[in-house]
Tab-separated table of N, CA and C in Angstrom:
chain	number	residue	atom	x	y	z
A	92	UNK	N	19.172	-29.142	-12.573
A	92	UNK	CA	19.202	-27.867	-11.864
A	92	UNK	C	17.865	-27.596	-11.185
A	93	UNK	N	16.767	-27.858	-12.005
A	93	UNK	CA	14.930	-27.666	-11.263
A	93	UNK	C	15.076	-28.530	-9.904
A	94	UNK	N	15.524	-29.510	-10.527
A	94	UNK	CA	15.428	-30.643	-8.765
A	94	UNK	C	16.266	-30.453	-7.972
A	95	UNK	N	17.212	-29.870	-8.057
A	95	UNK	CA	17.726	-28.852	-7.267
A	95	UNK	C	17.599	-27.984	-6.150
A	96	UNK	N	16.729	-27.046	-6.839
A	96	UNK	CA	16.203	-26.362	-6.358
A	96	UNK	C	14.888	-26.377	-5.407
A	97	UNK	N	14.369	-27.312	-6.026
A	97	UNK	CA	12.746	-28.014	-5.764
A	97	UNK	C	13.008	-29.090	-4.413
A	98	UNK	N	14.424	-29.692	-4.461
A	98	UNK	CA	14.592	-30.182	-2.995
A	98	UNK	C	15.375	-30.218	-1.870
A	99	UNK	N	16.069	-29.319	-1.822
A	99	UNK	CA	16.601	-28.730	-1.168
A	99	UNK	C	15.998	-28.176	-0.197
A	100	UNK	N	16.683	-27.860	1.254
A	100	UNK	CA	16.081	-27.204	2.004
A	100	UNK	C	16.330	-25.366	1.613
A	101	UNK	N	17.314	-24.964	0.973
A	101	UNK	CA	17.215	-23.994	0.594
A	101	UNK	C	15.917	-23.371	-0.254
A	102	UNK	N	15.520	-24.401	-1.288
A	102	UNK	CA	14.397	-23.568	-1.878
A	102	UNK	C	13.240	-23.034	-1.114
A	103	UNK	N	13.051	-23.949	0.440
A	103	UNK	CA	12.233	-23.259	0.964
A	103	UNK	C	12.529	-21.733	1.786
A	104	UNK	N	13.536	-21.363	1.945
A	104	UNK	CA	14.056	-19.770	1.916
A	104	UNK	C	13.977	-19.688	0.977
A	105	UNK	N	14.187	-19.456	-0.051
A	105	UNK	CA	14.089	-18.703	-1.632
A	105	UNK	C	12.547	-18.495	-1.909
A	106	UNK	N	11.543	-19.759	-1.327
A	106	UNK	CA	10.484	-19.231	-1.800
A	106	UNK	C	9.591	-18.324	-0.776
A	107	UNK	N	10.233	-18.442	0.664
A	107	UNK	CA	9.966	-17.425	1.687
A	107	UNK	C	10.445	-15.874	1.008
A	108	UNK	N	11.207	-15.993	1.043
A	108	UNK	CA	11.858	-14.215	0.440
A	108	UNK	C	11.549	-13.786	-0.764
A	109	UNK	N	10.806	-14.684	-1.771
A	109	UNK	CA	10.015	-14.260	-2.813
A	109	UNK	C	8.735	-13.811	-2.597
A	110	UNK	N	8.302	-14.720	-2.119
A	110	UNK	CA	7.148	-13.980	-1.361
A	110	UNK	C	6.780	-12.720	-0.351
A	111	UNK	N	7.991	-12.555	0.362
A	111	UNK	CA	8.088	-11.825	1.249
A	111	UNK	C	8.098	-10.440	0.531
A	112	UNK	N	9.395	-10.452	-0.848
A	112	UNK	CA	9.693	-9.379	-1.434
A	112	UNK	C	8.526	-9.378	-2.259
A	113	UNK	N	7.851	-10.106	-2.774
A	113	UNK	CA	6.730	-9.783	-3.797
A	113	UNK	C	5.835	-8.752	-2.855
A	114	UNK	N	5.274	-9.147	-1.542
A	114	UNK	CA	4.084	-8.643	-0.709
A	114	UNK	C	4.470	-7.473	-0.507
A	115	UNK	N	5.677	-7.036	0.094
A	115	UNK	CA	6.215	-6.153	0.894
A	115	UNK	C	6.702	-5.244	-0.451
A	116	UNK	N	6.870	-5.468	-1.620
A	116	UNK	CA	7.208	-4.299	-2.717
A	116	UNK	C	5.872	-4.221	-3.379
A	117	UNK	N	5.137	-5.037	-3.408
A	117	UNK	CA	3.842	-4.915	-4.147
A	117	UNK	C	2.950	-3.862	-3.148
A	118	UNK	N	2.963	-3.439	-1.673
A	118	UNK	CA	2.760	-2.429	-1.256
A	118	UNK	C	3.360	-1.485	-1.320
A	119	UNK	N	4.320	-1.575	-1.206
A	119	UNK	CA	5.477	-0.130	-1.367
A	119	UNK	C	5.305	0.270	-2.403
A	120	UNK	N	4.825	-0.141	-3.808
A	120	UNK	CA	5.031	0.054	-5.040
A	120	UNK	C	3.415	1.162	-5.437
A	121	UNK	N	2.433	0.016	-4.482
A	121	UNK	CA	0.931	0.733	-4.395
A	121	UNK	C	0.949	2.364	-3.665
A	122	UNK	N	1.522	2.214	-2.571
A	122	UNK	CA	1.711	3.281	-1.778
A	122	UNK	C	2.385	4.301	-2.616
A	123	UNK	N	3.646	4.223	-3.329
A	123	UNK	CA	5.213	4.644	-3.687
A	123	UNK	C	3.670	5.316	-5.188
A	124	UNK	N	3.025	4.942	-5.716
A	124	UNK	CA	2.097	5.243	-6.908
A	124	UNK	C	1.039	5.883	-6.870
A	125	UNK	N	0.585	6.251	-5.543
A	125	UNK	CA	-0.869	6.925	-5.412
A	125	UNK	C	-0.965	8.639	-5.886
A	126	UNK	N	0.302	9.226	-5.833
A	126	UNK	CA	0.149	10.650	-6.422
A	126	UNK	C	0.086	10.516	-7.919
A	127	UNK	N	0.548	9.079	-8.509
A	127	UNK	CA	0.656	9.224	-9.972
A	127	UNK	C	-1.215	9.072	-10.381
A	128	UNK	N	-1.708	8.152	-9.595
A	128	UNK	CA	-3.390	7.819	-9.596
A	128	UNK	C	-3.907	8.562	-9.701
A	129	UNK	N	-3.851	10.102	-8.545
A	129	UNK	CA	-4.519	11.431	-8.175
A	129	UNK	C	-4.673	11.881	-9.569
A	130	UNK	N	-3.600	11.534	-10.627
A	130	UNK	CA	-3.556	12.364	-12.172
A	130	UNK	C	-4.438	12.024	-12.820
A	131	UNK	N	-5.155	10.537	-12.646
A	131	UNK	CA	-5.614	9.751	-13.419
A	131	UNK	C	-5.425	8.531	-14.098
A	132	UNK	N	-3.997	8.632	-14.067
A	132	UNK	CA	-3.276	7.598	-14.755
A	132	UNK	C	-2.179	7.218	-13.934
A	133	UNK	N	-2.553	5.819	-13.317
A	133	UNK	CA	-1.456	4.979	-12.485
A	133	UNK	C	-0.759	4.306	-13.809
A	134	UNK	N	0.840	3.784	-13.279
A	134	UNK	CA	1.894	3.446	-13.782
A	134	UNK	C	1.710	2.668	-15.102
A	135	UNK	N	0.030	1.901	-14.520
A	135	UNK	CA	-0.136	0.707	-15.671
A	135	UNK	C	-0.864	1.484	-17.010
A	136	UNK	N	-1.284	2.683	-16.619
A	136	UNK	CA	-1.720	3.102	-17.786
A	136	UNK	C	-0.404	3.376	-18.869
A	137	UNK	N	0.888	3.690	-18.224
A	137	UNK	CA	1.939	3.694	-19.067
A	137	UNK	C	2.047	2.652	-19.863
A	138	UNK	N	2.137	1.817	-18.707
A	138	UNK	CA	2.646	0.263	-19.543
A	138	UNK	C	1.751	-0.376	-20.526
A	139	UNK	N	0.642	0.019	-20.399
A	139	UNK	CA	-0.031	-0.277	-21.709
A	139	UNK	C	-0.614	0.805	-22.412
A	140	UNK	N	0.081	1.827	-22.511
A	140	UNK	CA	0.150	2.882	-23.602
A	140	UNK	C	-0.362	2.198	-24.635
A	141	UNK	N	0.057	1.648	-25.287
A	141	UNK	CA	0.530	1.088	-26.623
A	141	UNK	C	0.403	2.058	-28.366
A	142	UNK	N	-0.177	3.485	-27.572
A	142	UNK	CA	0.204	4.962	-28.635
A	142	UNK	C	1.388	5.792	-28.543
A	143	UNK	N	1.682	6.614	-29.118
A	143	UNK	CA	2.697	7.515	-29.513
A	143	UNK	C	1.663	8.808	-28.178
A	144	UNK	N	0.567	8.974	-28.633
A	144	UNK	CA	-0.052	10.457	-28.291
A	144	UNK	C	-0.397	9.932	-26.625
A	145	UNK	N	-0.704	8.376	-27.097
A	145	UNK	CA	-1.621	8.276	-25.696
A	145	UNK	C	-0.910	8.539	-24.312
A	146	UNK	N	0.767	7.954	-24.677
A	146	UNK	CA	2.145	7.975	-23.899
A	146	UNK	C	2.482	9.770	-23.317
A	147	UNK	N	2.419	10.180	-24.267
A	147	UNK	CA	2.758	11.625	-24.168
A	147	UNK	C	1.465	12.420	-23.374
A	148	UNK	N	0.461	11.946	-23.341
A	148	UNK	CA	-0.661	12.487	-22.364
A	148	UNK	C	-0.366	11.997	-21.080
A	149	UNK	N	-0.140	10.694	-20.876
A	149	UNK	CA	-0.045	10.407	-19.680
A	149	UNK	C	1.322	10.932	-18.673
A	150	UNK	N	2.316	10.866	-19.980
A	150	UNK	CA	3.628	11.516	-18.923
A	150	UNK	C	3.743	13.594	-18.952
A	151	UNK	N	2.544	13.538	-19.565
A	151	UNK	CA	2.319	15.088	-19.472
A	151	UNK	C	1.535	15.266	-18.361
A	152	UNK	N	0.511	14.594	-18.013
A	152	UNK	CA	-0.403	14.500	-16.792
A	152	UNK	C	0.494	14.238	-15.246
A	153	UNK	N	2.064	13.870	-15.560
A	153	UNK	CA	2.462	13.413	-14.695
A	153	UNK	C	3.444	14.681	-14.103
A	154	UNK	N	3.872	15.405	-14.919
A	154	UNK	CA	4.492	16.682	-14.903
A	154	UNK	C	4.935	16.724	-13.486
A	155	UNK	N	3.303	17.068	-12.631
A	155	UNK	CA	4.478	17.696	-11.066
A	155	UNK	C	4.898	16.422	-10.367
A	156	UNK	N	4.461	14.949	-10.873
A	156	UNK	CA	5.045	14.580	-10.189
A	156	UNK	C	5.684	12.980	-10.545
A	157	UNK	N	6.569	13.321	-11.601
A	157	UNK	CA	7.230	12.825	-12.777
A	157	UNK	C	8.768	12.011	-11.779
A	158	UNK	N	9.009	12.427	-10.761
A	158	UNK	CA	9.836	11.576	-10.182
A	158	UNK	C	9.359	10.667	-9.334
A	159	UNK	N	8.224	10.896	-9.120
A	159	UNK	CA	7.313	9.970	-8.507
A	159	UNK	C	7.071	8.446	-9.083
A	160	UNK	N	6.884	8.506	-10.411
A	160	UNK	CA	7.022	7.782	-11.643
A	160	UNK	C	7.934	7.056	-11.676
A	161	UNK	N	9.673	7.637	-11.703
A	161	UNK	CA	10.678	7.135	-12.128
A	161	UNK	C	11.009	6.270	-10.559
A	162	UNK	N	10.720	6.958	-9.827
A	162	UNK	CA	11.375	6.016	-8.629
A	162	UNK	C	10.486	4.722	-8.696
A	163	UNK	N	8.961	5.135	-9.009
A	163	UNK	CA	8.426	3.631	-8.952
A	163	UNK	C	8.654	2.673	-10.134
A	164	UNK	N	9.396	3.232	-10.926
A	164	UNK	CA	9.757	2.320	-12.004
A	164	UNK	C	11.318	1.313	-11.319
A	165	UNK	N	12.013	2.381	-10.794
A	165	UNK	CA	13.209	1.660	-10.425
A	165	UNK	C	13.170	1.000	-9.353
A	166	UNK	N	11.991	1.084	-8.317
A	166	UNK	CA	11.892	0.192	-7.424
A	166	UNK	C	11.254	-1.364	-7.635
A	167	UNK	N	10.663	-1.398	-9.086
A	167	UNK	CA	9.998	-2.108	-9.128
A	167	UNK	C	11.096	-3.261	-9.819
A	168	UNK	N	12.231	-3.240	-10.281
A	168	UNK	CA	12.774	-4.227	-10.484
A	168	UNK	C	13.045	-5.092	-9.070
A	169	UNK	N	13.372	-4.490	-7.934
A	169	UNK	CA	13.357	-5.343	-7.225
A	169	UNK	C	11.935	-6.353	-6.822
A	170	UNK	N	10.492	-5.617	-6.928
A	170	UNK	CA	9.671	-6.399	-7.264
A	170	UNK	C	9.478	-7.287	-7.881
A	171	UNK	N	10.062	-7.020	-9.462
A	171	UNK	CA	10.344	-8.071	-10.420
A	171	UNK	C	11.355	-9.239	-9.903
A	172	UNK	N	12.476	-9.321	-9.306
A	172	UNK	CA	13.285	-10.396	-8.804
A	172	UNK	C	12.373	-11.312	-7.515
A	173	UNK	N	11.610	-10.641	-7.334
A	173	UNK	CA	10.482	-11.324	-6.029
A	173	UNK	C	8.936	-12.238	-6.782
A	174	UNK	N	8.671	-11.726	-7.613
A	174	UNK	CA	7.583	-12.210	-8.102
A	174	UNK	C	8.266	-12.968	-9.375
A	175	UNK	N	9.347	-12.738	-9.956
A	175	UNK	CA	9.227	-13.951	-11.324
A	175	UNK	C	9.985	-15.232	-10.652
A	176	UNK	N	10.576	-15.067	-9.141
A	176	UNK	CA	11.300	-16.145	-8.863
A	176	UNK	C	10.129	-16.681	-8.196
A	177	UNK	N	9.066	-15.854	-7.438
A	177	UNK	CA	7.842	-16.812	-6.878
A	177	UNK	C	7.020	-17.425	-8.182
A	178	UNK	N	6.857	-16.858	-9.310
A	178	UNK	CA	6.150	-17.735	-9.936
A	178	UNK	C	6.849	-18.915	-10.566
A	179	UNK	N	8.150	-18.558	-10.430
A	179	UNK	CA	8.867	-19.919	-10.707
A	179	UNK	C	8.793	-21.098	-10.326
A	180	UNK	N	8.798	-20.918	-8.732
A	180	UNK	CA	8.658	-22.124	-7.773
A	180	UNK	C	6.765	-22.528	-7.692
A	181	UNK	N	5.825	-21.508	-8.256
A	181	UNK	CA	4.679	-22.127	-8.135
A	181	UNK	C	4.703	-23.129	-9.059
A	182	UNK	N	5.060	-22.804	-10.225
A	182	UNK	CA	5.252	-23.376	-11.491
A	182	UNK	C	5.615	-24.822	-11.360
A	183	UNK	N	6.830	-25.103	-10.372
A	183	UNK	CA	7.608	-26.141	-10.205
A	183	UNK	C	6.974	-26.771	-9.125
A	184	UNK	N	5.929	-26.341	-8.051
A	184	UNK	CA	5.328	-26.953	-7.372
A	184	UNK	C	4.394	-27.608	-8.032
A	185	UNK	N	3.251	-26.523	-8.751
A	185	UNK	CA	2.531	-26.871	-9.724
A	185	UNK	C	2.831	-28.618	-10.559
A	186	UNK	N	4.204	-28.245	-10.862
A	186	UNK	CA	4.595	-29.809	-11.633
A	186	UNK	C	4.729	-30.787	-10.804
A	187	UNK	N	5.577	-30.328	-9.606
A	187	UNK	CA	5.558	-32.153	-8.780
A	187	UNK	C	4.073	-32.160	-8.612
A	188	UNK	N	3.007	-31.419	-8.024
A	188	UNK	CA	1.326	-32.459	-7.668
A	188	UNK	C	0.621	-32.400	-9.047
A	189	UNK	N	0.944	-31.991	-9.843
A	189	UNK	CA	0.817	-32.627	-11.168
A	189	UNK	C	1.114	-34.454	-11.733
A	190	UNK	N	2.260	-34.494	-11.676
A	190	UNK	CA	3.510	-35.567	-11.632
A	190	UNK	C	3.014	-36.437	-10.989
A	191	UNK	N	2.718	-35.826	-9.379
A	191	UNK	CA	2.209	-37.111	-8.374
A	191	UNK	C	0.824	-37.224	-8.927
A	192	UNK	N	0.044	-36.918	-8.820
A	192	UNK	CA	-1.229	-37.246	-9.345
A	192	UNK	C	-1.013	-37.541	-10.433
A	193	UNK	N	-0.421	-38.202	-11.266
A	193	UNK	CA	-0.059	-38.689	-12.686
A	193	UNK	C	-0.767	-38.134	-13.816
A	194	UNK	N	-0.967	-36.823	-13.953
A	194	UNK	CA	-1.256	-35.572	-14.931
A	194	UNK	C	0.027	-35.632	-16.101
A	195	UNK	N	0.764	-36.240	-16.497
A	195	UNK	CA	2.114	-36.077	-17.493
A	195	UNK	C	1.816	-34.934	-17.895
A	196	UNK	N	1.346	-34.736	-18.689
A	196	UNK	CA	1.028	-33.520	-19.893
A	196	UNK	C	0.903	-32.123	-18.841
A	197	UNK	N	0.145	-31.935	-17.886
A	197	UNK	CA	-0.047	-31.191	-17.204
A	197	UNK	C	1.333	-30.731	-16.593
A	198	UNK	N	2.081	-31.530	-15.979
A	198	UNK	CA	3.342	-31.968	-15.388
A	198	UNK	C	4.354	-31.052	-16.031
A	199	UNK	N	4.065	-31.716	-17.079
A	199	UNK	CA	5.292	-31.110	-18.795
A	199	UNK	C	4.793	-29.512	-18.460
A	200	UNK	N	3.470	-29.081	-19.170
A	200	UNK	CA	3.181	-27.650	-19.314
A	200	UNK	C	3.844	-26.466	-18.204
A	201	UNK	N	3.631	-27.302	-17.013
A	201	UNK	CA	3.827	-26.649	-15.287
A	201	UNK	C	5.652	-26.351	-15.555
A	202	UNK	N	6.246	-27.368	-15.914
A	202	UNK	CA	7.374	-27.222	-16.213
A	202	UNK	C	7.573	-25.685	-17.582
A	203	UNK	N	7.269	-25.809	-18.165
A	203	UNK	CA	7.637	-24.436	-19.381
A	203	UNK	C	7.305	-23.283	-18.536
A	204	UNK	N	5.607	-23.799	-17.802
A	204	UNK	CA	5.310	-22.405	-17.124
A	204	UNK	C	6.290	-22.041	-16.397
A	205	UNK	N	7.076	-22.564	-15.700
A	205	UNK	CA	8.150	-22.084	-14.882
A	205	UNK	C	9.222	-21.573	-15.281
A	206	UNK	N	9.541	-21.768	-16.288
A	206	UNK	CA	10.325	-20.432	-17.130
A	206	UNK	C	10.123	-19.974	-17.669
A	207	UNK	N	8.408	-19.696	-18.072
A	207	UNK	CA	7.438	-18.617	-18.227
A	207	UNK	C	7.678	-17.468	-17.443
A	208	UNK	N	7.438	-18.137	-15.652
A	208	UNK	CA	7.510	-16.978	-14.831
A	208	UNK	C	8.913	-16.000	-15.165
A	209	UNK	N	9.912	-16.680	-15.455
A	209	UNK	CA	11.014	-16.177	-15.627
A	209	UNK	C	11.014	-15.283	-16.482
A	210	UNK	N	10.797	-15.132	-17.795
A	210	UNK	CA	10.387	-14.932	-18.864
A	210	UNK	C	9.406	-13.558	-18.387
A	211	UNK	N	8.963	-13.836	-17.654
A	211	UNK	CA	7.795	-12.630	-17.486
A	211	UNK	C	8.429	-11.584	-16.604
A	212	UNK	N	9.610	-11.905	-15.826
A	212	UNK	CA	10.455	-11.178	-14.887
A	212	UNK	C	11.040	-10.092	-16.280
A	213	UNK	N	11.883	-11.176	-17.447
A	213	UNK	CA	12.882	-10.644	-18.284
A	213	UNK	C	11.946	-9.277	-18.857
A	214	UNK	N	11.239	-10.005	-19.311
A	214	UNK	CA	10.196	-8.969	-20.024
A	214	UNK	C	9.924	-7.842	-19.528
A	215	UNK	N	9.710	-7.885	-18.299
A	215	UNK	CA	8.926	-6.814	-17.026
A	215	UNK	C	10.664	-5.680	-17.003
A	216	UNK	N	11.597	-6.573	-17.055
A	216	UNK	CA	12.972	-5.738	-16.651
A	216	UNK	C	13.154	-4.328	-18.560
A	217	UNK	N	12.303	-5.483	-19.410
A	217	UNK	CA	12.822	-4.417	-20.702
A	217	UNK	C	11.808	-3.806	-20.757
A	218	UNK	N	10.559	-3.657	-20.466
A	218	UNK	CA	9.454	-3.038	-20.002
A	218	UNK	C	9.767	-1.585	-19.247
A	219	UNK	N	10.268	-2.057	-17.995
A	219	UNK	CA	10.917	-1.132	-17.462
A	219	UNK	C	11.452	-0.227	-17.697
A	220	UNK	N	12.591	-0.267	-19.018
A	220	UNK	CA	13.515	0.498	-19.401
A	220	UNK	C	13.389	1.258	-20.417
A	221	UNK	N	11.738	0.882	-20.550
A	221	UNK	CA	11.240	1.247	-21.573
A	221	UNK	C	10.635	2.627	-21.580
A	222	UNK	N	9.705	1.845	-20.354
A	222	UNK	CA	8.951	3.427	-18.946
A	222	UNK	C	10.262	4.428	-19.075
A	223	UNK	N	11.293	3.956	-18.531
A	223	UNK	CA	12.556	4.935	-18.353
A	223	UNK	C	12.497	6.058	-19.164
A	224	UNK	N	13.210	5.315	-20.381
A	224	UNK	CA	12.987	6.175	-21.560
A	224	UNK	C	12.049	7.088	-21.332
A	225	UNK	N	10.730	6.532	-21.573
A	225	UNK	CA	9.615	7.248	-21.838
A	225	UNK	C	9.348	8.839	-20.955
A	226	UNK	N	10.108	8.323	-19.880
A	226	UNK	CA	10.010	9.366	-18.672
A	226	UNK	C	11.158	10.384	-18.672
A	227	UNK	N	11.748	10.055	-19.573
A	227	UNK	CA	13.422	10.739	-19.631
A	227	UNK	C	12.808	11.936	-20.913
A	228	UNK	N	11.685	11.594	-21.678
A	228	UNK	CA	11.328	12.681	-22.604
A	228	UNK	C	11.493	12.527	-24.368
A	229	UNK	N	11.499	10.675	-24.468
A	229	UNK	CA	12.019	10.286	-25.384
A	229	UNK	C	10.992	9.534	-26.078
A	230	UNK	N	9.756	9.600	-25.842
A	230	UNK	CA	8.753	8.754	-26.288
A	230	UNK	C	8.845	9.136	-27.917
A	231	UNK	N	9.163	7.816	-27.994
A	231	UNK	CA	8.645	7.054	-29.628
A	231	UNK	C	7.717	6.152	-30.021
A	232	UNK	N	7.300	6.092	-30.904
A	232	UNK	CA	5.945	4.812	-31.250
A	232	UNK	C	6.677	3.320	-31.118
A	233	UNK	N	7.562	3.617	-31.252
A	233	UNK	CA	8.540	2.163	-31.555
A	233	UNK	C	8.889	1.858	-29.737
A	234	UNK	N	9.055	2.765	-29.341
A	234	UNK	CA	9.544	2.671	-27.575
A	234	UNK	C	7.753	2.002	-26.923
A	235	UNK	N	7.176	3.111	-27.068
A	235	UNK	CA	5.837	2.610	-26.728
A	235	UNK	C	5.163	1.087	-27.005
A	236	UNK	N	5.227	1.285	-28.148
A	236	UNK	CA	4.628	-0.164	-28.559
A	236	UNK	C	5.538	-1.374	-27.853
A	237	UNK	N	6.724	-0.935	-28.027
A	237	UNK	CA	7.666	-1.960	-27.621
A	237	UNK	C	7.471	-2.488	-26.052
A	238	UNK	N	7.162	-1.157	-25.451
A	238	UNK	CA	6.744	-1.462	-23.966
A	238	UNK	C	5.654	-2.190	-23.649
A	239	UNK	N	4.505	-1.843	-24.579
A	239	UNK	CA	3.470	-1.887	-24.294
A	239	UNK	C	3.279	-3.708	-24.429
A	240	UNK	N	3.744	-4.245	-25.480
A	240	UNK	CA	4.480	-5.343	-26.171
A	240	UNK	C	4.627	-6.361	-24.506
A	241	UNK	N	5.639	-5.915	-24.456
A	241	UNK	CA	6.531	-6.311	-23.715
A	241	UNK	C	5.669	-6.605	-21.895
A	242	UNK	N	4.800	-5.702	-21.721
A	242	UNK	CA	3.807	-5.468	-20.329
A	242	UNK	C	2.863	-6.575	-20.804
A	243	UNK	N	2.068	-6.884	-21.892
A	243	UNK	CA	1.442	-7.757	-22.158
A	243	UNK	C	1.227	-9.138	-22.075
A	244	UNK	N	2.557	-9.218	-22.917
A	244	UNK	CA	3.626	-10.755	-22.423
A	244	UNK	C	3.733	-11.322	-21.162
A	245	UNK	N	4.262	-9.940	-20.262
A	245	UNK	CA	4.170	-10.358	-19.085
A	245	UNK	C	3.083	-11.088	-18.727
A	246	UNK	N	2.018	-9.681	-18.195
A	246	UNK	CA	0.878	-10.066	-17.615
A	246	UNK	C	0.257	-11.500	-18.020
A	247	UNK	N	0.419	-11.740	-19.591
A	247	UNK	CA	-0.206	-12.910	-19.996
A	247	UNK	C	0.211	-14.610	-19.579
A	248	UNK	N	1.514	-14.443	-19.233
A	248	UNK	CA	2.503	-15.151	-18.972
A	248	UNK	C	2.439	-15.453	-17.087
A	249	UNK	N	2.388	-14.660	-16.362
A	249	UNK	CA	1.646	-14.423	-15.550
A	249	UNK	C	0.437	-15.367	-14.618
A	250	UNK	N	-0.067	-14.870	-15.522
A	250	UNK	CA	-1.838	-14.876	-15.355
A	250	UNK	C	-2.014	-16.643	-15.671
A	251	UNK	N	-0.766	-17.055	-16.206
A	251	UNK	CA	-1.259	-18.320	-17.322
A	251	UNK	C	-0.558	-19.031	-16.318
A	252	UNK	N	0.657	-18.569	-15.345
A	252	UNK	CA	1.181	-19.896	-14.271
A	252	UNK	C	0.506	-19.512	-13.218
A	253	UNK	N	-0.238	-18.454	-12.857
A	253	UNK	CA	-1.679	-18.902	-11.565
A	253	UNK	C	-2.946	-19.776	-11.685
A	254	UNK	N	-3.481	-19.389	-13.052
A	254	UNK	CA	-4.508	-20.350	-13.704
A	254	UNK	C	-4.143	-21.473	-13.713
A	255	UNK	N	-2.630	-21.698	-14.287
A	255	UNK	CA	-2.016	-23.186	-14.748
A	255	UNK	C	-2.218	-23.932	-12.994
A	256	UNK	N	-1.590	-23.127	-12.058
A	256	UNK	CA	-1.335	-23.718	-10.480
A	256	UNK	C	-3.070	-24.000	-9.601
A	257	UNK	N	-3.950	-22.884	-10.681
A	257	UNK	CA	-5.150	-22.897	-9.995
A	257	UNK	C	-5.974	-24.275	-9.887
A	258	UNK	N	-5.585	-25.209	-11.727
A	258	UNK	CA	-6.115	-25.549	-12.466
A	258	UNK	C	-5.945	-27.057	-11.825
A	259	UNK	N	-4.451	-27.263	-11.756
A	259	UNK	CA	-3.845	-28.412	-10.617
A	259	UNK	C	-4.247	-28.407	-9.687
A	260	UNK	N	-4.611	-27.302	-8.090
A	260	UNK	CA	-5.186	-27.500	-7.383
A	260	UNK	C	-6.624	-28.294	-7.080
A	261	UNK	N	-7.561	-27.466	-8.698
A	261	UNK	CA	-8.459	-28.207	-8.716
A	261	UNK	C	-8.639	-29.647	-8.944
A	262	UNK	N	-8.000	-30.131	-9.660
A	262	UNK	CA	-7.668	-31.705	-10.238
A	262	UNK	C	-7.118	-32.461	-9.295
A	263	UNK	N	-6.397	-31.992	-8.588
A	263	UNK	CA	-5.262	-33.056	-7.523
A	263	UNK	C	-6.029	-32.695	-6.545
């Protein structure tokens, strides 16, 4: 199914419109968030709450403009379908000039990372629903943490197939 995807002339649309949707929602999302900033606390301070009190300050700070919040939460899944399918295909690029430059091990890793990226989409989607909650007036320690959990993973997951793609560039 990876080689598939990886040679096809289709994957190169798939990885155009990932990109496209990553850039183009990753502004909308910046823009769509700046009254939540004015409070003090942009979206990510939610997502890594990781308190009961700390959660409840921030969506109290958000008060007048608490739909502001929710729309950028629900817009951002479509972000999420743009960025975990682009880090997918870095991932899988990552592995063929791995592969070709005869890196095996490297090769192998590039491969997991790529359903890492995926993985970091899933995460980001229960993350999400988590914010929801949270914004609906339901904050629990167990919701929080869980989010907070869950935003971490991501980011870490993330962070680890750009480094991983950075890391190949340098070597190959």
């Amino acid at each position: 199914m990876i080689d598939f995807l990886t040679h096809q002339p289709a994957a190169s649309y798939l990885r155009a419109a990932a990109l496209i949707v990553t850039l183009g929602m990753g502004v909308y999302l910046s823009v769509l968030g700046k009254p939540l900033e004015k409070t003090g606390h942009g979206i990510l301070a939610l997502e890594l709450a990781w308190t009961k009190d700390r959660a409840e300050r921030i969506v109290r700070s958000w008060s007048a403009v608490k739909d502001v919040a929710i729309k950028q939460v629900r817009w951002d899944f479509v972000f999420i379908a743009g960025y975990a399918v682009l880090l997918f295909f870095i991932a899988l690029t990552t592995e063929q000039a791995a592969a070709t430059a005869g890196y095996a091990r490297l090769a192998y890793v590039a491969r997991l990372a790529a359903w890492g990226g995926l993985l970091a989409g899933v995460l980001d989607c229960l993350e999400n629903i988590g914010l929801l909650v949270m914004l609906s007036g339901s904050i629990t320690s167990a919701t929080v943490l869980a989010t907070s959990i869950c935003a971490g993973v991501k980011f870490a997951l993330a962070i680890f197939v750009l480094a991983l793609a950075g890391l190949t560039f340098v070597l190959v």
